[in-house]
Amino acid sequence: MVSVGKVEEYILRRIGDEGAIHMALIDPEKVTPELAALLSQESEASGSSAIMVGGTTLASTELLNDIVKAIKRSVKIPVILFPNNVTGISEYADAIWFMSLLNSADPYFIFGAQALAAPLIKKMGLEAIPLGYIIVGEGGSAGVIGKACPIPYNKPELAVAHALAAQFLGMRFVYLEAGSGASKPVPAEMIRMTRETVDVKIIVGGGIKTREQAERAAKAGADIVVTGTILESGQREGVRAKLNEIIEGIRKGAKSRSRGF
Ligand code: 1GP
């Protein structure tokens, strides 16, 4: 019998309590362990529910371990790995998004890396949370590295089809990914149509930089909004203000959704 792990239970509880939640994404190649710790503390203090750690071009597990350990020492919220490949696994994390890039043209990113990684994840005792990863729009570096056929923004029905297929395959989360630093985030209509069709939790990320964008994503039905690039400004006060803005937007979006307007 497959059971839902502690981290997933915690995520579901927070979504249930708050309507929609925020996760901060830290790219181990862009920070020192000290900066990762500081950014995580700011995220936790602002109301983020978890710290995701991963980067499209990450090749050093040693570097990843140092960053994860530094974050774990600094915050109580869970650290969830967001792997780009088999090198993106750290025994020091709490859980891993066990993800398949559903619209990749390369079977390695759909099931190859996962088969290589699974025994190691089991051995480490890492909680694996099944996730269908769907690249849309520009797709960014993740689209290039993952050899994705990104779903155009004006074809929301294709995003819905992928998300529904993920649900039918037993995945409990789907991620609509516009790519880190995308010039336009995932359109509200694409999120809304996905929400209306699937029952699994929806994660949205890529290019979200303002309160309004975060609010729109949550209002359209995102359960989890992920931001990475806004953490990269480097200045503590600036990061804090941005995080507060994004999280306020998510809360407002979730509230207006439940009131039905
Ligand atoms: C990338 O969706 C995440 O995988 C976050 O994107 O860096 O644009 O916030 P940003």
CSV table of N, CA and C and ligand atoms in Angstrom, one decimal, residues 25 82 175 177 180-181 205-207 227-229, ligand 1:
chain,number,residue,atom,x,y,z
A,25,LEU,N,11.9,29.0,-4.6
A,25,LEU,CA,12.8,28.1,-5.3
A,25,LEU,C,14.2,28.7,-5.3
A,82,PHE,N,14.0,19.8,-6.3
A,82,PHE,CA,13.3,20.0,-7.6
A,82,PHE,C,14.4,19.7,-8.7
A,175,TYR,N,2.6,20.5,-12.6
A,175,TYR,CA,3.3,21.8,-12.5
A,175,TYR,C,3.2,22.4,-13.9
A,177,GLU,N,4.8,25.0,-16.0
A,177,GLU,CA,6.1,25.7,-15.9
A,177,GLU,C,6.3,26.5,-17.1
A,180,SER,N,12.0,29.5,-15.9
A,180,SER,CA,12.5,30.5,-14.9
A,180,SER,C,12.8,31.8,-15.7
A,181,GLY,N,12.3,32.9,-15.2
A,181,GLY,CA,12.6,34.2,-15.8
A,181,GLY,C,11.8,34.4,-17.1
A,205,GLY,N,4.5,28.2,-12.0
A,205,GLY,CA,5.7,28.9,-11.8
A,205,GLY,C,6.3,29.4,-13.1
A,206,GLY,N,7.3,30.3,-13.0
A,206,GLY,CA,8.0,30.9,-14.2
A,206,GLY,C,7.5,32.3,-14.5
A,207,GLY,N,8.3,33.2,-14.3
A,207,GLY,CA,8.0,34.6,-14.6
A,207,GLY,C,7.1,35.4,-13.7
A,227,THR,N,8.1,30.9,-6.9
A,227,THR,CA,8.9,32.0,-7.5
A,227,THR,C,10.4,31.7,-7.1
A,228,GLY,N,11.3,32.0,-8.1
A,228,GLY,CA,12.7,31.8,-7.9
A,228,GLY,C,13.4,33.1,-8.1
A,229,THR,N,13.2,33.7,-9.3
A,229,THR,CA,14.0,34.8,-9.8
A,229,THR,C,13.9,36.0,-8.8
B,1,1GP,C1,11.3,27.9,-12.4
B,1,1GP,O1,8.9,28.1,-12.1
B,1,1GP,C2,10.2,28.3,-11.5
B,1,1GP,O2,11.4,26.5,-12.5
B,1,1GP,C3,10.3,29.7,-11.0
B,1,1GP,O3,10.5,30.7,-12.1
B,1,1GP,O4,12.5,32.0,-11.5
B,1,1GP,O5,10.7,32.9,-13.0
B,1,1GP,O6,10.3,32.7,-10.6
B,1,1GP,P1,11.0,32.1,-11.8
